[in-house]
XYZ file of C-alpha atoms in Angstrom:
612
model
C 71.988 -24.476 -115.085
C 72.982 -24.120 -118.731
C 70.555 -24.486 -121.629
C 71.742 -27.990 -122.572
C 71.228 -29.376 -119.072
C 67.851 -27.658 -118.869
C 66.802 -29.318 -122.146
C 68.034 -32.697 -120.880
C 66.003 -32.350 -117.706
C 62.946 -31.203 -119.631
C 63.013 -34.312 -121.834
C 63.915 -36.746 -119.079
C 61.513 -39.506 -118.087
C 61.459 -38.071 -114.580
C 59.829 -34.906 -115.926
C 57.289 -36.858 -117.939
C 56.241 -39.061 -115.025
C 58.180 -40.154 -111.952
C 56.573 -43.582 -112.353
C 59.090 -44.176 -115.156
C 62.108 -43.542 -112.939
C 60.832 -44.963 -109.647
C 59.690 -48.545 -109.275
C 55.957 -48.887 -108.649
C 56.838 -50.763 -105.459
C 59.061 -48.002 -104.065
C 57.723 -44.980 -102.161
C 57.275 -41.891 -104.288
C 59.835 -39.971 -102.231
C 62.579 -41.884 -104.051
C 61.515 -40.146 -107.247
C 60.591 -36.796 -105.784
C 63.973 -35.146 -105.519
C 64.324 -31.899 -107.372
C 65.522 -32.170 -110.927
C 68.248 -29.651 -110.269
C 69.889 -32.018 -107.767
C 70.698 -34.612 -110.396
C 74.467 -35.048 -110.384
C 74.918 -37.659 -113.076
C 75.525 -36.504 -116.614
C 73.208 -37.343 -119.459
C 75.848 -39.635 -120.975
C 76.121 -41.562 -117.704
C 72.365 -41.900 -117.363
C 71.870 -43.091 -120.937
C 74.818 -45.475 -121.064
C 73.169 -48.078 -118.845
C 75.587 -47.500 -115.920
C 72.904 -46.180 -113.584
C 69.863 -47.722 -111.972
C 66.321 -46.466 -112.468
C 66.577 -44.364 -109.325
C 69.741 -42.643 -110.600
C 72.256 -44.519 -108.459
C 75.360 -45.743 -110.218
C 75.709 -49.449 -110.814
C 78.755 -51.338 -109.655
C 79.158 -52.968 -113.039
C 77.572 -53.050 -116.453
C 74.613 -55.316 -117.113
C 75.793 -58.729 -118.350
C 73.495 -58.585 -121.403
C 74.624 -55.099 -122.409
C 76.413 -54.870 -125.771
C 79.228 -52.471 -126.701
C 78.186 -49.094 -128.101
C 77.822 -48.926 -131.893
C 77.412 -45.167 -132.318
C 80.768 -44.834 -134.082
C 80.654 -48.025 -136.171
C 80.362 -48.268 -139.951
C 76.931 -49.873 -139.574
C 75.571 -46.866 -137.690
C 77.152 -44.393 -140.087
C 75.135 -46.126 -142.796
C 72.024 -45.655 -140.658
C 72.858 -41.956 -140.248
C 73.035 -41.640 -144.028
C 69.714 -43.401 -144.556
C 67.952 -41.381 -141.847
C 69.485 -38.109 -143.017
C 68.175 -38.801 -146.516
C 64.851 -40.538 -145.869
C 63.393 -38.263 -143.180
C 63.692 -35.015 -145.205
C 62.198 -36.812 -148.224
C 59.291 -37.991 -146.066
C 58.464 -34.430 -145.026
C 58.977 -33.191 -148.593
C 56.509 -35.755 -149.975
C 53.801 -34.711 -147.489
C 54.601 -31.039 -148.128
C 54.366 -31.456 -151.904
C 50.888 -33.004 -151.846
C 49.695 -30.358 -149.361
C 51.095 -26.945 -150.223
C 52.142 -27.384 -153.819
C 48.653 -28.350 -154.912
C 47.117 -25.385 -156.711
C 43.585 -24.822 -157.937
C 44.501 -26.719 -161.098
C 45.212 -29.915 -159.137
C 42.349 -32.444 -159.540
C 42.082 -33.044 -155.783
C 42.490 -29.490 -154.471
C 38.874 -28.486 -155.027
C 37.755 -31.549 -153.059
C 39.432 -30.513 -149.805
C 39.847 -26.737 -150.199
C 36.666 -26.096 -148.210
C 38.156 -28.039 -145.266
C 41.028 -25.561 -144.862
C 40.754 -22.453 -142.678
C 42.669 -19.203 -142.335
C 45.878 -19.774 -140.356
C 48.127 -17.583 -138.205
C 51.320 -18.475 -140.128
C 51.550 -15.957 -143.011
C 50.819 -17.428 -146.425
C 49.511 -20.739 -145.096
C 46.046 -22.081 -144.413
C 45.476 -24.463 -141.528
C 44.017 -27.955 -141.707
C 41.594 -27.794 -138.772
C 39.196 -30.294 -140.323
C 39.436 -32.943 -137.608
C 36.245 -32.429 -135.603
C 37.613 -33.991 -132.440
C 40.781 -31.919 -132.306
C 39.212 -28.685 -133.607
C 36.981 -28.568 -130.512
C 40.087 -28.677 -128.331
C 42.133 -26.264 -130.469
C 39.403 -23.634 -130.687
C 38.945 -23.617 -126.905
C 42.602 -23.683 -125.809
C 42.609 -19.988 -124.701
C 39.524 -20.481 -122.525
C 40.911 -23.685 -121.014
C 44.137 -21.926 -120.074
C 42.045 -19.361 -118.200
C 40.333 -22.234 -116.380
C 43.690 -23.881 -115.662
C 44.841 -20.719 -113.866
C 41.522 -19.858 -112.202
C 40.771 -23.260 -110.657
C 43.897 -23.503 -108.441
C 43.510 -19.861 -107.378
C 39.909 -20.476 -106.314
C 41.027 -23.522 -104.344
C 43.646 -21.449 -102.477
C 41.023 -18.816 -101.686
C 38.616 -21.487 -100.448
C 41.302 -23.059 -98.246
C 42.265 -19.638 -96.895
C 38.661 -18.781 -95.972
C 37.686 -22.154 -94.495
C 40.894 -22.509 -92.472
C 40.506 -19.006 -91.059
C 36.932 -19.731 -90.001
C 37.885 -22.970 -88.278
C 40.803 -21.532 -86.307
C 41.094 -17.728 -86.664
C 43.753 -17.475 -83.958
C 46.296 -19.522 -85.922
C 48.788 -17.451 -87.946
C 48.057 -17.930 -91.645
C 51.758 -18.028 -92.508
C 52.075 -21.390 -90.751
C 50.384 -23.684 -93.265
C 50.961 -26.747 -91.072
C 48.931 -25.203 -88.259
C 45.833 -24.230 -90.197
C 43.844 -27.212 -88.971
C 42.281 -27.635 -85.512
C 44.746 -29.500 -83.262
C 42.129 -32.061 -82.216
C 41.495 -33.251 -85.790
C 43.599 -35.463 -87.985
C 45.446 -33.258 -90.454
C 45.115 -35.815 -93.242
C 41.374 -36.302 -92.710
C 40.797 -32.555 -92.516
C 42.774 -32.047 -95.720
C 40.713 -34.761 -97.394
C 37.448 -33.196 -96.253
C 38.518 -29.721 -97.314
C 39.649 -30.747 -100.786
C 36.603 -32.950 -101.354
C 34.251 -30.118 -100.401
C 35.857 -27.780 -102.913
C 35.951 -30.488 -105.593
C 32.231 -31.179 -105.162
C 31.214 -27.511 -105.320
C 33.463 -26.625 -108.245
C 32.754 -29.837 -110.170
C 28.987 -29.425 -109.956
C 29.255 -25.868 -111.268
C 31.681 -27.074 -113.947
C 29.367 -29.867 -115.112
C 26.344 -27.526 -115.152
C 28.311 -25.051 -117.283
C 29.339 -27.839 -119.653
C 26.054 -29.711 -119.983
C 23.356 -27.328 -118.749
C 20.108 -29.047 -117.865
C 21.620 -32.390 -118.901
C 23.740 -32.276 -115.731
C 20.634 -33.749 -114.045
C 20.956 -36.826 -116.277
C 24.615 -37.182 -115.335
C 23.913 -36.973 -111.592
C 21.009 -39.450 -111.912
C 23.278 -42.037 -113.558
C 25.960 -41.434 -110.933
C 23.511 -41.957 -108.096
C 22.136 -45.141 -109.683
C 25.616 -46.628 -109.946
C 26.429 -45.615 -106.350
C 23.173 -47.170 -105.126
C 24.099 -50.476 -106.791
C 27.477 -50.594 -105.039
C 26.206 -49.664 -101.598
C 22.915 -51.587 -101.467
C 23.641 -54.813 -103.331
C 25.025 -57.898 -101.561
C 28.778 -58.062 -101.974
C 28.819 -61.056 -104.349
C 26.545 -59.275 -106.860
C 28.515 -56.028 -107.130
C 30.925 -56.974 -109.989
C 28.334 -58.487 -112.325
C 25.704 -55.808 -111.730
C 28.309 -53.058 -112.064
C 29.441 -54.279 -115.478
C 25.918 -54.943 -116.747
C 24.707 -51.526 -115.602
C 27.616 -49.564 -117.047
C 27.673 -51.428 -120.360
C 23.913 -50.846 -120.616
C 24.459 -47.124 -119.958
C 27.233 -47.070 -122.570
C 24.906 -48.511 -125.224
C 21.845 -46.548 -124.098
C 23.675 -43.225 -124.176
C 24.765 -43.914 -127.745
C 21.489 -45.318 -129.082
C 19.290 -42.721 -127.366
C 21.680 -39.859 -128.195
C 21.755 -38.529 -124.649
C 18.022 -38.885 -123.907
C 16.787 -35.519 -125.282
C 13.885 -33.997 -123.372
C 12.080 -33.395 -126.654
C 11.893 -37.139 -127.279
C 10.627 -37.697 -123.738
C 8.027 -34.967 -124.117
C 6.900 -36.489 -127.415
C 6.578 -39.880 -125.742
C 4.414 -38.670 -122.838
C 2.295 -36.170 -124.799
C -1.259 -37.185 -125.773
C -1.795 -38.291 -129.390
C -2.722 -35.514 -131.792
C -1.135 -32.711 -129.769
C 0.338 -30.049 -132.055
C 4.085 -29.629 -132.290
C 4.004 -25.983 -131.253
C 2.144 -26.436 -127.975
C 2.127 -28.439 -124.801
C 4.635 -31.019 -123.635
C 6.544 -31.306 -126.890
C 7.398 -27.648 -126.742
C 8.696 -27.743 -123.166
C 10.974 -30.639 -124.084
C 12.611 -28.656 -126.886
C 12.872 -25.655 -124.570
C 14.784 -27.676 -121.957
C 17.080 -29.085 -124.631
C 17.981 -25.543 -125.667
C 19.713 -25.129 -122.276
C 22.337 -27.726 -123.089
C 25.391 -25.791 -121.865
C 28.714 -25.509 -123.668
C 28.713 -29.223 -124.584
C 25.130 -30.385 -125.231
C 26.319 -33.839 -126.363
C 27.242 -34.832 -122.811
C 27.074 -38.544 -123.620
C 30.223 -38.319 -125.770
C 32.382 -37.288 -122.807
C 30.547 -39.523 -120.346
C 32.479 -42.561 -121.609
C 35.509 -41.621 -119.534
C 33.187 -41.183 -116.528
C 31.946 -44.761 -116.921
C 35.480 -45.983 -116.246
C 35.508 -44.089 -112.960
C 32.097 -45.528 -112.016
C 33.447 -49.052 -112.506
C 36.604 -48.158 -110.594
C 34.653 -46.923 -107.564
C 32.381 -49.974 -107.424
C 35.176 -52.500 -107.888
C 37.448 -50.776 -105.364
C 34.554 -50.830 -102.901
C 33.937 -54.519 -103.648
C 37.590 -55.467 -103.096
C 37.805 -53.358 -99.928
C 34.900 -55.299 -98.444
C 36.870 -58.531 -98.756
C 40.029 -57.362 -96.971
C 38.757 -58.003 -93.461
C 39.334 -55.803 -90.435
C 43.130 -55.693 -90.421
C 44.683 -52.627 -92.003
C 47.006 -53.353 -94.992
C 49.180 -50.458 -93.806
C 49.786 -52.202 -90.487
C 50.368 -55.568 -92.134
C 53.009 -54.196 -94.483
C 54.282 -51.616 -91.942
C 53.942 -48.830 -94.506
C 54.054 -45.099 -94.020
C 50.696 -43.766 -95.215
C 52.322 -40.416 -96.025
C 54.865 -42.020 -98.361
C 53.172 -44.815 -100.293
C 54.384 -46.244 -103.564
C 52.300 -45.882 -106.715
C 51.174 -49.501 -106.518
C 50.251 -49.232 -102.830
C 48.163 -46.118 -103.482
C 46.203 -48.087 -106.076
C 45.975 -51.447 -104.301
C 45.477 -50.485 -100.651
C 41.755 -49.803 -100.225
C 40.454 -46.565 -98.857
C 38.832 -46.540 -95.445
C 35.282 -47.851 -95.312
C 33.913 -44.417 -94.444
C 35.650 -42.958 -97.508
C 33.209 -44.762 -99.800
C 30.539 -42.123 -99.211
C 28.498 -40.261 -101.817
C 30.328 -36.978 -101.283
C 33.742 -38.518 -101.972
C 32.274 -40.522 -104.844
C 30.867 -37.381 -106.460
C 34.140 -35.490 -106.020
C 36.097 -38.368 -107.592
C 33.832 -39.018 -110.569
C 33.382 -35.327 -111.443
C 36.913 -34.123 -110.582
C 37.186 -31.176 -112.986
C 40.781 -31.440 -114.320
C 40.277 -35.084 -115.325
C 36.537 -35.078 -116.064
C 36.528 -34.591 -119.844
C 39.420 -36.755 -121.042
C 41.354 -38.197 -118.135
C 43.978 -39.488 -117.480
C 42.184 -42.111 -115.441
C 42.972 -42.446 -111.772
C 41.470 -45.069 -109.471
C 39.302 -44.164 -106.493
C 41.831 -45.562 -104.018
C 44.615 -43.485 -105.563
C 42.477 -40.334 -105.637
C 41.553 -40.581 -101.947
C 45.147 -41.342 -100.964
C 46.467 -38.271 -102.800
C 43.800 -36.066 -101.222
C 44.859 -37.188 -97.753
C 48.589 -36.958 -98.325
C 50.097 -34.709 -101.018
C 52.095 -36.846 -103.475
C 55.799 -36.192 -103.147
C 56.202 -36.635 -106.912
C 54.562 -33.245 -107.534
C 56.988 -30.322 -107.513
C 56.822 -26.848 -109.031
C 60.032 -27.349 -111.044
C 58.860 -30.602 -112.582
C 55.401 -29.207 -113.326
C 56.929 -26.153 -115.006
C 59.084 -28.323 -117.276
C 56.095 -30.509 -118.044
C 54.129 -27.408 -119.048
C 56.938 -26.297 -121.370
C 56.926 -29.738 -123.014
C 53.189 -29.415 -123.563
C 53.663 -25.994 -125.176
C 56.307 -27.424 -127.536
C 53.965 -30.271 -128.534
C 51.171 -27.755 -129.163
C 53.464 -25.654 -131.368
C 54.538 -28.797 -133.252
C 50.903 -29.611 -133.990
C 50.254 -26.060 -135.174
C 53.177 -26.152 -137.611
C 52.107 -29.557 -138.893
C 48.535 -28.364 -139.484
C 49.793 -25.355 -141.455
C 52.182 -27.311 -143.694
C 50.752 -30.838 -144.029
C 47.079 -31.291 -144.956
C 46.921 -35.067 -144.471
C 43.598 -35.015 -142.592
C 41.758 -32.785 -145.057
C 42.977 -34.793 -148.050
C 41.941 -38.093 -146.450
C 38.498 -36.782 -145.448
C 37.799 -35.498 -148.967
C 37.956 -39.005 -150.506
C 40.365 -37.861 -153.201
C 41.377 -39.569 -156.407
C 44.167 -41.703 -154.975
C 45.595 -42.568 -158.396
C 47.083 -39.092 -158.907
C 49.569 -39.638 -156.072
C 52.728 -41.731 -156.215
C 53.090 -44.757 -153.916
C 55.592 -42.859 -151.768
C 53.244 -39.879 -151.418
C 50.382 -42.183 -150.450
C 52.572 -43.879 -147.858
C 53.510 -40.535 -146.325
C 49.877 -39.432 -146.381
C 48.970 -42.422 -144.202
C 52.081 -42.008 -142.062
C 51.492 -38.336 -141.202
C 47.786 -38.983 -140.752
C 48.724 -41.417 -138.019
C 51.028 -38.839 -136.426
C 48.162 -36.357 -136.441
C 46.074 -38.915 -134.543
C 48.913 -39.336 -132.049
C 49.295 -35.590 -131.481
C 45.571 -34.797 -131.358
C 45.139 -37.264 -128.492
C 48.406 -36.455 -126.743
C 47.632 -32.740 -126.424
C 44.297 -32.945 -124.532
C 45.643 -35.681 -122.286
C 48.737 -33.678 -121.376
C 46.793 -30.454 -120.927
C 44.378 -32.006 -118.426
C 47.188 -33.829 -116.641
C 49.068 -30.513 -116.415
C 45.952 -29.000 -114.839
C 45.762 -31.812 -112.281
C 49.501 -31.474 -111.475
C 49.042 -27.775 -110.808
C 46.142 -28.762 -108.548
C 48.321 -31.272 -106.683
C 47.034 -34.552 -108.147
C 49.541 -36.793 -109.943
C 47.632 -38.820 -112.546
C 49.516 -41.320 -114.761
C 51.029 -40.013 -117.988
C 48.975 -41.296 -120.919
C 51.568 -41.213 -123.718
C 55.094 -42.589 -123.406
C 56.409 -42.923 -126.942
C 55.471 -42.069 -130.487
C 54.761 -45.047 -132.730
C 57.836 -44.123 -134.802
C 60.019 -44.739 -131.749
C 58.531 -48.054 -130.675
C 59.231 -51.288 -132.518
C 57.048 -53.511 -130.313
C 53.268 -53.631 -130.742
C 52.824 -54.893 -127.184
C 55.083 -52.185 -125.753
C 53.314 -49.500 -127.787
C 49.889 -50.401 -126.415
C 51.238 -50.574 -122.882
C 52.399 -46.984 -123.299
C 49.524 -45.626 -125.405
C 46.603 -44.229 -123.378
C 48.600 -45.663 -120.522
C 46.141 -44.845 -117.766
C 43.403 -46.680 -119.714
C 45.793 -49.605 -120.198
C 46.460 -49.703 -116.443
C 42.718 -49.501 -115.814
C 42.007 -52.326 -118.302
C 44.628 -54.566 -116.696
C 43.295 -53.932 -113.176
C 39.582 -54.239 -113.890
C 39.381 -56.552 -116.954
C 42.571 -58.429 -117.853
C 43.591 -59.665 -114.389
C 40.030 -60.568 -113.253
C 39.702 -62.653 -116.453
C 42.858 -64.545 -115.535
C 45.514 -62.508 -117.306
C 48.154 -64.732 -118.874
C 47.813 -67.476 -116.300
C 50.194 -68.226 -113.470
C 53.360 -66.124 -113.117
C 56.202 -67.380 -115.243
C 53.897 -69.344 -117.521
C 55.528 -68.896 -120.916
C 53.970 -71.934 -122.599
C 51.890 -71.714 -125.738
C 48.782 -72.320 -123.609
C 49.636 -69.364 -121.383
C 50.279 -67.142 -124.390
C 47.019 -68.304 -126.021
C 45.118 -67.430 -122.863
C 46.781 -64.025 -122.815
C 45.721 -63.421 -126.451
C 42.117 -64.407 -125.740
C 41.987 -62.069 -122.744
C 43.661 -59.330 -124.806
C 40.927 -59.818 -127.422
C 38.311 -59.257 -124.713
C 40.130 -56.111 -123.563
C 40.445 -54.641 -127.058
C 36.817 -55.500 -127.842
C 35.732 -53.511 -124.802
C 38.124 -50.689 -125.713
C 36.708 -50.550 -129.258
C 33.086 -50.522 -128.022
C 34.008 -47.932 -125.400
C 35.453 -45.614 -128.056
C 32.392 -45.830 -130.279
C 29.733 -48.405 -131.051
C 30.410 -48.989 -134.729
C 31.868 -51.708 -136.919
C 34.926 -49.679 -137.889
C 36.259 -49.410 -134.343
C 35.295 -52.999 -133.597
C 37.416 -54.020 -136.578
C 40.175 -51.824 -135.176
C 40.095 -53.694 -131.865
C 40.198 -57.074 -133.590
C 42.967 -55.938 -135.954
C 45.089 -54.803 -133.008
C 44.693 -58.230 -131.404
C 45.436 -59.930 -134.725
C 48.561 -57.815 -135.230
C 49.825 -58.753 -131.771
C 49.899 -62.401 -132.832
C 53.009 -62.200 -135.080
C 55.066 -60.668 -132.272
C 53.864 -63.240 -129.740
C 54.489 -66.137 -132.131
C 57.907 -64.760 -133.136
C 58.854 -64.396 -129.461
C 57.909 -68.034 -128.917
C 59.814 -69.278 -131.992
C 62.842 -67.006 -131.484
C 63.284 -66.708 -127.690
C 66.007 -64.278 -126.731
C 67.817 -66.742 -124.479
C 68.489 -69.077 -127.404
C 70.260 -66.337 -129.341
C 72.755 -65.400 -126.649
C 75.662 -66.464 -128.874
C 74.328 -64.605 -131.932
C 73.249 -61.166 -130.658
C 73.729 -59.484 -134.036
C 71.515 -61.994 -135.837
C 68.862 -61.633 -133.139
C 69.064 -57.845 -133.444
C 68.435 -58.034 -137.196
C 65.485 -60.387 -136.682
C 64.002 -57.882 -134.209
C 64.588 -55.117 -136.748
C 62.635 -56.964 -139.436
C 59.832 -57.596 -136.981
C 59.824 -53.912 -136.026
C 59.170 -52.892 -139.635
C 56.197 -55.232 -139.838
C 54.857 -54.061 -136.461
C 54.935 -50.395 -137.454
C 53.239 -51.077 -140.805
C 50.493 -53.066 -139.081
C 49.978 -50.328 -136.459
C 49.621 -47.761 -139.233
C 47.050 -49.928 -141.039
C 44.975 -50.681 -137.920
C 44.841 -47.085 -136.715
C 44.005 -45.717 -140.164
C 41.026 -48.089 -140.227
C 39.857 -47.159 -136.743
C 40.461 -43.424 -136.562
C 41.072 -41.994 -140.032
C 40.105 -43.320 -143.449
C 38.236 -46.535 -142.596
C 38.271 -49.782 -144.575
C 37.431 -48.134 -147.912
C 40.066 -45.438 -147.515
C 42.706 -47.957 -146.506
C 41.821 -50.065 -149.537
C 42.342 -47.052 -151.807
C 45.678 -46.284 -150.148
C 46.895 -49.867 -150.507
C 45.828 -50.062 -154.131
C 47.838 -46.936 -154.860
C 50.890 -48.032 -152.860
C 51.007 -51.632 -154.074
C 50.042 -50.888 -157.668
C 52.411 -49.805 -160.387
C 55.249 -47.391 -159.715
C 53.097 -44.468 -160.814
C 50.389 -45.533 -158.377
C 47.858 -46.336 -161.133
């Protein structure tokens, strides 16, 4: 394989996630062929002459338009892009690295810069969320390698004990012949996941691991003991209450509890108050456990709702009804077909909720999907694809490092600088690259933990599909951003609320219902991220900014412009510009500069030419 073909395979959708190249209704084996076996050229695959599964079409799609790569129009685009993109980087570079001590803003953000590994350049590691990940990357790589090795050792030891007479070279014969291979594999993997995850959580949260397990047991008790009709409402009330309580009580410190139960007048240095502070001092590597527990709440809801829906399926097996092969299920079937009733036990629940590779940041996987992949190894996981995925992650990490050493957008924004000293173009690029930093700082942890799960044999959904600069549709961007959370929100919030109405309902009423339900989804997403007004405004702004695209789609339906494809293409282009500007504004409010910072940016951009 030459370098060009290797690069094409590395950046193919199949490498990113086989769910993009295999229909969710088709078995995963259709997308599990080795990358090296692909016979179609890149030009053939990208020209629209092949199906999603790689098979060649008999004819071109009827709505496909002739290629414009060599037209005068596109040569004009090449000129604009070739000029504008370098100027965009130059503007961000100028306000970052060309600012000396004499610059009025430099002293405001100089303290936020750290020593870097690129000679002659400091690094902007001022983002608290990403700095925690960046500073611990070496240790996490050690964990990424150690965890799968420990699992292999555990499997080797337990299989040998169960059947010592079986040759270890025959991996298919390691299980006792009288037991179901799938059930034994499930039991073996769950046992290791429980042991390792408990040790992992104790190392992360120390004594606070007891609080985590107590909440987990309470949620499990609700699902198992309540009458079936009460499970959804009680599940949502309980988990939303935990979400608010964790935030307002700041993780329930033992010192506060000791202060509450201690007799009045007891001195601070003695008695119960002192033991509370002593317990809090054993908080592990991440004492603020409640920050990372938000992703766990999604898994708690998933378990309870999957259990609730499984109870209403009756006695007939969905596998028998659909005549499906349980060893080769599609992605949708793995999610929709409920696990066996006996699978909803506390051991499996604990292994799922605390699964180490996905515990801290996801991606999110449903309980049904998790149990299915433990029983039967997903055919989408291959060593070649995982290796290419790991290389892509390394390239993204290097890109972030270079950006942090050359563009100080985060530090400048955090320092509340004097916006008037920058030109409108510089201010625009400051907001633009700040948004790209947000995109990269979330992409990297998600891809690292998904890489860990792939190495461990679990195929979680890819969280990030496209950068905002390569996506002209607000709706499409949010379907592909934090994609596993989007899939979770659709399954557990949007569809239960009614979705967009009946299938094929494209009326204004159906679209209005979809917007209202989307508002409910984004409100929950905003509260889930953080309980503050800024993120709540972000959620409402996202819903508000979806409206223009929905209304434009209703006023300018594609089918009415079949005779004027060029005019329709230009209308979509104008809408794309507005969508990207609105996405930049909403995300800067929610995750970067806030309302006040955005106001300062807009005043500088929309003021006079000099920005004053």
